[in-house]
Amino acid sequence: MSMTILGAGNMARGIGTRLVAGGNSLTLMSRDPQEGATLAAERQAGADNGALVQAAPFGSPLRDDVVILVVPYTAEAENIQQHHAQLPGKMLVNITNPLNATQDGLATPPGSSDAEEIARMVPPAARVVKAFNTTFARTLVEAGGLRGIDTGQLSRARQLEEMGFLDITLQGPLGTHFMSVWKLLFP
Ligand SMILES: NC(=O)c1ccc[n+]([C@@H]2O[C@H](COP(=O)([O-])OP(=O)(O)OC[C@H]3O[C@@H](n4cnc5c(N)ncnc54)[C@H](OP(=O)(O)O)[C@@H]3O)[C@@H](O)[C@H]2O)c1
């Protein structure tokens, strides 16, 4: 499968690592061409099963059916607006932990979630999925062996975003430097 990541920061590195290890080809779109090229070369080195990784400037046409938005919460709306006309038929993956300005709570309105707010911004023929927000970038790079769990309807994003926020608040007290993440234990 081929996917596009919008953004080239920490989570682009983490998610990109897992995607290419699973044999998925990747286009990394970045505002900084040098940063994008470096990240693409690094991910290509870790690619499996013929996965190809390329960098492209921000604003290039979105060719893949799956687009992962990997920018700060405050930059999401402008990015969706910018790509709006290209989104029908695509799956937009929202990974954000929408922290408020003081980082002591979520910025989203009660009874909603960032993912649901985004679903209202995209064209009706686009689908929004919440994913990856309950992990951290370094965990994605180093852990491997992860299994995705389908948690159901998009409103489950409310719980996922609260889980992400709680885990962030625990990093200081636990002293685990953004390396301790939720794990679901199976019988
Ligand atoms: N870090 C984590 O462990 C973690 C875990 C779960 C979820 N998340 C979520 O992942 C998202 C990204 O976090 P991150 O840690 O990867 O951040 P980051 O390292 O700061 O990277 C952010 C990326 O977004 C780009 N960007 C910033 N503003 C933009 C704009 N207005 N238009 C286009 N691109 C823009 C940056 O480009 P420039 O370099 O050009 O500024 C950079 O490539 C956030 O929503 C965060 O809540 C992060």
PDB file of C-alpha atoms and ligand atoms in Angstrom:
ATOM      1  CA  MET A   1       0.000   0.000   0.000  1.00  0.00           C
ATOM      2  CA  SER A   2       1.120   3.618  -0.550  1.00  0.00           C
ATOM      3  CA  MET A   3       0.481   6.382   1.942  1.00  0.00           C
ATOM      4  CA  THR A   4       1.289  10.072   2.274  1.00  0.00           C
ATOM      5  CA  ILE A   5       2.447  11.737   5.476  1.00  0.00           C
ATOM      6  CA  LEU A   6       1.948  15.504   5.738  1.00  0.00           C
ATOM      7  CA  GLY A   7       4.723  16.698   8.058  1.00  0.00           C
ATOM      8  CA  ALA A   8       8.299  15.620   8.688  1.00  0.00           C
ATOM      9  CA  GLY A   9       8.793  15.889  12.460  1.00  0.00           C
ATOM     10  CA  ASN A  10       9.027  13.374  15.290  1.00  0.00           C
ATOM     11  CA  MET A  11       5.808  11.482  14.612  1.00  0.00           C
ATOM     12  CA  ALA A  12       6.425  11.414  10.851  1.00  0.00           C
ATOM     13  CA  ARG A  13       9.668   9.620  11.718  1.00  0.00           C
ATOM     14  CA  GLY A  14       7.897   7.231  14.110  1.00  0.00           C
ATOM     15  CA  ILE A  15       4.923   6.377  11.919  1.00  0.00           C
ATOM     16  CA  GLY A  16       7.107   6.263   8.813  1.00  0.00           C
ATOM     17  CA  THR A  17       9.382   3.735  10.513  1.00  0.00           C
ATOM     18  CA  ARG A  18       6.508   1.358  11.191  1.00  0.00           C
ATOM     19  CA  LEU A  19       4.876   1.816   7.780  1.00  0.00           C
ATOM     20  CA  VAL A  20       7.964   1.029   5.725  1.00  0.00           C
ATOM     21  CA  ALA A  21       8.895  -1.857   8.034  1.00  0.00           C
ATOM     22  CA  GLY A  22       5.498  -3.265   7.057  1.00  0.00           C
ATOM     23  CA  GLY A  23       6.319  -2.914   3.345  1.00  0.00           C
ATOM     24  CA  ASN A  24       4.214   0.207   2.679  1.00  0.00           C
ATOM     25  CA  SER A  25       5.501   2.863   0.299  1.00  0.00           C
ATOM     26  CA  LEU A  26       5.554   6.403   1.566  1.00  0.00           C
ATOM     27  CA  THR A  27       5.511   9.986   0.349  1.00  0.00           C
ATOM     28  CA  LEU A  28       6.728  12.473   2.970  1.00  0.00           C
ATOM     29  CA  MET A  29       5.538  16.017   2.364  1.00  0.00           C
ATOM     30  CA  SER A  30       7.485  18.639   4.214  1.00  0.00           C
ATOM     31  CA  ARG A  31       7.782  22.422   4.286  1.00  0.00           C
ATOM     32  CA  ASP A  32      11.550  22.076   4.598  1.00  0.00           C
ATOM     33  CA  PRO A  33      12.908  20.219   1.536  1.00  0.00           C
ATOM     34  CA  GLN A  34      16.168  19.310   3.303  1.00  0.00           C
ATOM     35  CA  GLU A  35      14.339  17.869   6.316  1.00  0.00           C
ATOM     36  CA  GLY A  36      12.014  15.883   4.041  1.00  0.00           C
ATOM     37  CA  ALA A  37      14.873  14.508   1.951  1.00  0.00           C
ATOM     38  CA  THR A  38      16.846  13.462   5.038  1.00  0.00           C
ATOM     39  CA  LEU A  39      13.844  11.752   6.612  1.00  0.00           C
ATOM     40  CA  ALA A  40      12.974   9.983   3.354  1.00  0.00           C
ATOM     41  CA  ALA A  41      16.532   8.674   2.972  1.00  0.00           C
ATOM     42  CA  GLU A  42      16.526   7.394   6.574  1.00  0.00           C
ATOM     43  CA  ARG A  43      13.153   5.660   6.156  1.00  0.00           C
ATOM     44  CA  GLN A  44      14.240   4.147   2.821  1.00  0.00           C
ATOM     45  CA  ALA A  45      17.179   2.530   4.590  1.00  0.00           C
ATOM     46  CA  GLY A  46      14.739   0.750   6.951  1.00  0.00           C
ATOM     47  CA  ALA A  47      12.220  -0.224   4.271  1.00  0.00           C
ATOM     48  CA  ASP A  48      11.132  -3.814   3.717  1.00  0.00           C
ATOM     49  CA  ASN A  49       9.507  -5.779   0.894  1.00  0.00           C
ATOM     50  CA  GLY A  50      10.335  -3.250  -1.812  1.00  0.00           C
ATOM     51  CA  ALA A  51       8.699  -0.270  -0.084  1.00  0.00           C
ATOM     52  CA  LEU A  52       9.721   3.024  -1.684  1.00  0.00           C
ATOM     53  CA  VAL A  53      10.069   6.296   0.217  1.00  0.00           C
ATOM     54  CA  GLN A  54      10.088   9.687  -1.470  1.00  0.00           C
ATOM     55  CA  ALA A  55      10.039  13.273  -0.300  1.00  0.00           C
ATOM     56  CA  ALA A  56       7.816  15.910  -1.887  1.00  0.00           C
ATOM     57  CA  PRO A  57       7.300  19.603  -1.195  1.00  0.00           C
ATOM     58  CA  PHE A  58       4.288  20.628   0.889  1.00  0.00           C
ATOM     59  CA  GLY A  59       1.419  21.443  -1.453  1.00  0.00           C
ATOM     60  CA  SER A  60       2.266  18.738  -4.008  1.00  0.00           C
ATOM     61  CA  PRO A  61      -0.756  16.765  -5.329  1.00  0.00           C
ATOM     62  CA  LEU A  62      -1.959  14.035  -2.941  1.00  0.00           C
ATOM     63  CA  ARG A  63      -1.640  10.819  -4.959  1.00  0.00           C
ATOM     64  CA  ASP A  64      -2.289   8.238  -2.220  1.00  0.00           C
ATOM     65  CA  ASP A  65      -5.671   7.148  -0.874  1.00  0.00           C
ATOM     66  CA  VAL A  66      -4.435   7.296   2.725  1.00  0.00           C
ATOM     67  CA  VAL A  67      -3.152  10.650   4.010  1.00  0.00           C
ATOM     68  CA  ILE A  68      -1.766  10.963   7.539  1.00  0.00           C
ATOM     69  CA  LEU A  69      -1.872  14.474   8.965  1.00  0.00           C
ATOM     70  CA  VAL A  70       1.204  14.828  11.193  1.00  0.00           C
ATOM     71  CA  VAL A  71       1.248  18.519  12.074  1.00  0.00           C
ATOM     72  CA  PRO A  72       0.502  20.342  15.354  1.00  0.00           C
ATOM     73  CA  TYR A  73      -3.131  20.638  16.441  1.00  0.00           C
ATOM     74  CA  THR A  74      -3.093  24.372  15.734  1.00  0.00           C
ATOM     75  CA  ALA A  75      -2.017  23.768  12.114  1.00  0.00           C
ATOM     76  CA  GLU A  76      -4.645  21.157  11.235  1.00  0.00           C
ATOM     77  CA  ALA A  77      -7.466  23.415  10.040  1.00  0.00           C
ATOM     78  CA  GLU A  78      -5.294  25.391   7.604  1.00  0.00           C
ATOM     79  CA  ASN A  79      -3.833  22.173   6.212  1.00  0.00           C
ATOM     80  CA  ILE A  80      -7.251  20.620   5.683  1.00  0.00           C
ATOM     81  CA  GLN A  81      -8.404  23.809   3.990  1.00  0.00           C
ATOM     82  CA  GLN A  82      -5.351  23.785   1.734  1.00  0.00           C
ATOM     83  CA  HIS A  83      -5.947  20.175   0.626  1.00  0.00           C
ATOM     84  CA  HIS A  84      -9.765  20.221   0.800  1.00  0.00           C
ATOM     85  CA  ALA A  85     -10.447  19.763  -2.924  1.00  0.00           C
ATOM     86  CA  GLN A  86      -8.206  16.672  -3.060  1.00  0.00           C
ATOM     87  CA  LEU A  87      -9.709  14.845  -0.085  1.00  0.00           C
ATOM     88  CA  PRO A  88     -12.882  13.265  -1.538  1.00  0.00           C
ATOM     89  CA  GLY A  89     -12.400   9.485  -1.645  1.00  0.00           C
ATOM     90  CA  LYS A  90      -9.409   9.575   0.674  1.00  0.00           C
ATOM     91  CA  MET A  91      -8.892   8.384   4.232  1.00  0.00           C
ATOM     92  CA  LEU A  92      -7.471  11.127   6.435  1.00  0.00           C
ATOM     93  CA  VAL A  93      -5.689   9.810   9.517  1.00  0.00           C
ATOM     94  CA  ASN A  94      -5.738  12.155  12.527  1.00  0.00           C
ATOM     95  CA  ILE A  95      -3.035  11.456  15.135  1.00  0.00           C
ATOM     96  CA  THR A  96      -3.188  14.590  17.274  1.00  0.00           C
ATOM     97  CA  ASN A  97      -3.345  14.964  21.019  1.00  0.00           C
ATOM     98  CA  PRO A  98      -5.208  18.288  21.091  1.00  0.00           C
ATOM     99  CA  LEU A  99      -3.732  19.808  24.230  1.00  0.00           C
ATOM    100  CA  ASN A 100      -4.859  23.257  25.334  1.00  0.00           C
ATOM    101  CA  ALA A 101      -2.443  26.195  25.548  1.00  0.00           C
ATOM    102  CA  THR A 102      -1.526  25.469  29.182  1.00  0.00           C
ATOM    103  CA  GLN A 103      -1.214  21.724  28.484  1.00  0.00           C
ATOM    104  CA  ASP A 104      -3.380  20.845  31.490  1.00  0.00           C
ATOM    105  CA  GLY A 105      -6.363  19.618  29.502  1.00  0.00           C
ATOM    106  CA  LEU A 106      -7.778  19.123  26.025  1.00  0.00           C
ATOM    107  CA  ALA A 107      -8.669  22.063  23.783  1.00  0.00           C
ATOM    108  CA  THR A 108     -11.639  20.283  22.209  1.00  0.00           C
ATOM    109  CA  PRO A 109     -15.227  21.121  23.237  1.00  0.00           C
ATOM    110  CA  PRO A 110     -16.892  18.796  25.779  1.00  0.00           C
ATOM    111  CA  GLY A 111     -18.656  15.883  24.113  1.00  0.00           C
ATOM    112  CA  SER A 112     -16.451  15.998  21.024  1.00  0.00           C
ATOM    113  CA  SER A 113     -12.917  15.207  19.875  1.00  0.00           C
ATOM    114  CA  ASP A 114     -10.365  16.564  17.457  1.00  0.00           C
ATOM    115  CA  ALA A 115     -11.120  13.698  15.075  1.00  0.00           C
ATOM    116  CA  GLU A 116     -14.832  14.520  15.056  1.00  0.00           C
ATOM    117  CA  GLU A 117     -14.109  18.234  14.547  1.00  0.00           C
ATOM    118  CA  ILE A 118     -11.923  17.319  11.576  1.00  0.00           C
ATOM    119  CA  ALA A 119     -14.623  15.059  10.154  1.00  0.00           C
ATOM    120  CA  ARG A 120     -16.817  18.172   9.970  1.00  0.00           C
ATOM    121  CA  MET A 121     -14.088  20.069   8.053  1.00  0.00           C
ATOM    122  CA  VAL A 122     -13.396  17.501   5.302  1.00  0.00           C
ATOM    123  CA  PRO A 123     -15.625  16.875   2.251  1.00  0.00           C
ATOM    124  CA  PRO A 124     -18.430  14.321   2.843  1.00  0.00           C
ATOM    125  CA  ALA A 125     -16.687  11.785   0.583  1.00  0.00           C
ATOM    126  CA  ALA A 126     -13.573  11.713   2.784  1.00  0.00           C
ATOM    127  CA  ARG A 127     -13.241   9.398   5.798  1.00  0.00           C
ATOM    128  CA  VAL A 128     -11.482  10.348   9.030  1.00  0.00           C
ATOM    129  CA  VAL A 129      -9.744   7.815  11.265  1.00  0.00           C
ATOM    130  CA  LYS A 130      -8.103   8.394  14.651  1.00  0.00           C
ATOM    131  CA  ALA A 131      -4.842   6.490  15.108  1.00  0.00           C
ATOM    132  CA  PHE A 132      -1.361   6.571  16.659  1.00  0.00           C
ATOM    133  CA  ASN A 133      -2.143   9.229  19.310  1.00  0.00           C
ATOM    134  CA  THR A 134      -1.786   6.750  22.206  1.00  0.00           C
ATOM    135  CA  THR A 135       1.824   5.997  21.250  1.00  0.00           C
ATOM    136  CA  PHE A 136       4.889   8.219  21.255  1.00  0.00           C
ATOM    137  CA  ALA A 137       7.306   8.893  18.415  1.00  0.00           C
ATOM    138  CA  ARG A 138      10.295   7.137  20.013  1.00  0.00           C
ATOM    139  CA  THR A 139       8.176   4.129  20.899  1.00  0.00           C
ATOM    140  CA  LEU A 140       7.150   3.774  17.276  1.00  0.00           C
ATOM    141  CA  VAL A 141      10.763   3.953  16.137  1.00  0.00           C
ATOM    142  CA  GLU A 142      12.119   1.528  18.717  1.00  0.00           C
ATOM    143  CA  ALA A 143       9.333  -0.864  19.733  1.00  0.00           C
ATOM    144  CA  GLY A 144       8.013  -2.610  16.638  1.00  0.00           C
ATOM    145  CA  GLY A 145       5.674  -5.575  16.860  1.00  0.00           C
ATOM    146  CA  LEU A 146       2.633  -3.327  17.297  1.00  0.00           C
ATOM    147  CA  ARG A 147      -0.884  -4.500  16.516  1.00  0.00           C
ATOM    148  CA  GLY A 148      -3.590  -2.014  15.550  1.00  0.00           C
ATOM    149  CA  ILE A 149      -6.942  -2.377  17.299  1.00  0.00           C
ATOM    150  CA  ASP A 150     -10.201  -1.187  15.700  1.00  0.00           C
ATOM    151  CA  THR A 151     -11.984   0.696  18.482  1.00  0.00           C
ATOM    152  CA  GLY A 152     -15.159   1.315  16.467  1.00  0.00           C
ATOM    153  CA  GLN A 153     -16.964   4.525  15.605  1.00  0.00           C
ATOM    154  CA  LEU A 154     -15.186   7.874  15.336  1.00  0.00           C
ATOM    155  CA  SER A 155     -16.615   9.108  18.657  1.00  0.00           C
ATOM    156  CA  ARG A 156     -14.262   6.612  20.375  1.00  0.00           C
ATOM    157  CA  ALA A 157     -11.640   9.257  19.552  1.00  0.00           C
ATOM    158  CA  ARG A 158     -12.881  11.090  22.671  1.00  0.00           C
ATOM    159  CA  GLN A 159     -11.547   8.285  24.857  1.00  0.00           C
ATOM    160  CA  LEU A 160      -8.383   7.847  22.760  1.00  0.00           C
ATOM    161  CA  GLU A 161      -7.575  11.549  23.089  1.00  0.00           C
ATOM    162  CA  GLU A 162      -8.139  11.429  26.862  1.00  0.00           C
ATOM    163  CA  MET A 163      -5.849   8.372  27.016  1.00  0.00           C
ATOM    164  CA  GLY A 164      -3.193  10.229  25.044  1.00  0.00           C
ATOM    165  CA  PHE A 165      -3.468  13.243  27.356  1.00  0.00           C
ATOM    166  CA  LEU A 166      -3.284  11.085  30.499  1.00  0.00           C
ATOM    167  CA  ASP A 167      -0.174   9.322  29.234  1.00  0.00           C
ATOM    168  CA  ILE A 168       1.495  12.677  28.510  1.00  0.00           C
ATOM    169  CA  THR A 169       0.771  13.866  32.063  1.00  0.00           C
ATOM    170  CA  LEU A 170       2.288  10.659  33.468  1.00  0.00           C
ATOM    171  CA  GLN A 171       5.653  11.072  31.750  1.00  0.00           C
ATOM    172  CA  GLY A 172       7.012  13.531  34.341  1.00  0.00           C
ATOM    173  CA  PRO A 173       5.943  11.591  37.453  1.00  0.00           C
ATOM    174  CA  LEU A 174       7.075   8.284  35.954  1.00  0.00           C
ATOM    175  CA  GLY A 175      10.314   9.753  34.612  1.00  0.00           C
ATOM    176  CA  THR A 176       9.978   7.640  31.478  1.00  0.00           C
ATOM    177  CA  HIS A 177      10.842  10.367  28.918  1.00  0.00           C
ATOM    178  CA  PHE A 178       7.965   9.663  26.516  1.00  0.00           C
ATOM    179  CA  MET A 179       8.770   5.959  26.289  1.00  0.00           C
ATOM    180  CA  SER A 180       5.937   4.495  28.425  1.00  0.00           C
ATOM    181  CA  VAL A 181       2.734   3.906  26.477  1.00  0.00           C
ATOM    182  CA  TRP A 182      -0.574   2.083  26.914  1.00  0.00           C
ATOM    183  CA  LYS A 183      -0.548  -1.634  26.236  1.00  0.00           C
ATOM    184  CA  LEU A 184      -3.587  -3.876  25.840  1.00  0.00           C
ATOM    185  CA  LEU A 185      -2.962  -7.323  27.341  1.00  0.00           C
ATOM    186  CA  PHE A 186      -4.642 -10.291  25.688  1.00  0.00           C
ATOM    187  CA  PRO A 187      -5.540 -13.535  27.433  1.00  0.00           C
TER     188      PRO A 187
HETATM  189  N1  LIG B   1       5.599  13.437  19.449  1.00  0.00           N
HETATM  190  C1  LIG B   1       4.843  12.436  19.864  1.00  0.00           C
HETATM  191  O1  LIG B   1       5.346  11.475  20.510  1.00  0.00           O
HETATM  192  C2  LIG B   1       3.373  12.422  19.558  1.00  0.00           C
HETATM  193  C3  LIG B   1       2.604  11.337  20.005  1.00  0.00           C
HETATM  194  C4  LIG B   1       1.250  11.267  19.656  1.00  0.00           C
HETATM  195  C5  LIG B   1       0.694  12.257  18.862  1.00  0.00           C
HETATM  196  N2  LIG B   1       1.467  13.303  18.461  1.00  0.00           N
HETATM  197  C6  LIG B   1       0.846  14.320  17.590  1.00  0.00           C
HETATM  198  O2  LIG B   1       1.575  14.348  16.373  1.00  0.00           O
HETATM  199  C7  LIG B   1       1.504  15.650  15.784  1.00  0.00           C
HETATM  200  C8  LIG B   1       2.901  16.078  15.367  1.00  0.00           C
HETATM  201  O3  LIG B   1       3.744  16.003  16.496  1.00  0.00           O
HETATM  202  P1  LIG B   1       5.328  15.904  16.313  1.00  0.00           P
HETATM  203  O4  LIG B   1       5.854  15.510  17.653  1.00  0.00           O
HETATM  204  O5  LIG B   1       5.678  15.104  15.104  1.00  0.00           O
HETATM  205  O6  LIG B   1       5.679  17.448  16.053  1.00  0.00           O
HETATM  206  P2  LIG B   1       7.007  18.058  15.394  1.00  0.00           P
HETATM  207  O7  LIG B   1       8.157  17.166  15.606  1.00  0.00           O
HETATM  208  O8  LIG B   1       7.069  19.455  15.870  1.00  0.00           O
HETATM  209  O9  LIG B   1       6.666  18.057  13.824  1.00  0.00           O
HETATM  210  C9  LIG B   1       5.618  18.837  13.310  1.00  0.00           C
HETATM  211  C10 LIG B   1       5.681  18.856  11.803  1.00  0.00           C
HETATM  212  O10 LIG B   1       4.582  19.649  11.348  1.00  0.00           O
HETATM  213  C11 LIG B   1       5.086  20.673  10.487  1.00  0.00           C
HETATM  214  N3  LIG B   1       4.262  21.868  10.607  1.00  0.00           N
HETATM  215  C12 LIG B   1       4.145  22.693  11.671  1.00  0.00           C
HETATM  216  N4  LIG B   1       3.272  23.689  11.406  1.00  0.00           N
HETATM  217  C13 LIG B   1       2.852  23.480  10.131  1.00  0.00           C
HETATM  218  C14 LIG B   1       1.962  24.167   9.266  1.00  0.00           C
HETATM  219  N5  LIG B   1       1.299  25.265   9.669  1.00  0.00           N
HETATM  220  N6  LIG B   1       1.773  23.683   8.011  1.00  0.00           N
HETATM  221  C15 LIG B   1       2.446  22.583   7.609  1.00  0.00           C
HETATM  222  N7  LIG B   1       3.304  21.890   8.380  1.00  0.00           N
HETATM  223  C16 LIG B   1       3.496  22.334   9.619  1.00  0.00           C
HETATM  224  C17 LIG B   1       6.508  20.909  10.949  1.00  0.00           C
HETATM  225  O11 LIG B   1       7.215  21.512   9.904  1.00  0.00           O
HETATM  226  P3  LIG B   1       8.391  22.584  10.185  1.00  0.00           P
HETATM  227  O12 LIG B   1       9.565  21.759  10.660  1.00  0.00           O
HETATM  228  O13 LIG B   1       8.576  23.222   8.868  1.00  0.00           O
HETATM  229  O14 LIG B   1       7.874  23.517  11.264  1.00  0.00           O
HETATM  230  C18 LIG B   1       6.961  19.477  11.249  1.00  0.00           C
HETATM  231  O15 LIG B   1       7.314  18.811  10.065  1.00  0.00           O
HETATM  232  C19 LIG B   1       0.858  16.554  16.847  1.00  0.00           C
HETATM  233  O16 LIG B   1      -0.480  16.754  16.462  1.00  0.00           O
HETATM  234  C20 LIG B   1       0.912  15.742  18.135  1.00  0.00           C
HETATM  235  O17 LIG B   1      -0.184  15.976  18.987  1.00  0.00           O
HETATM  236  C21 LIG B   1       2.780  13.418  18.786  1.00  0.00           C
END
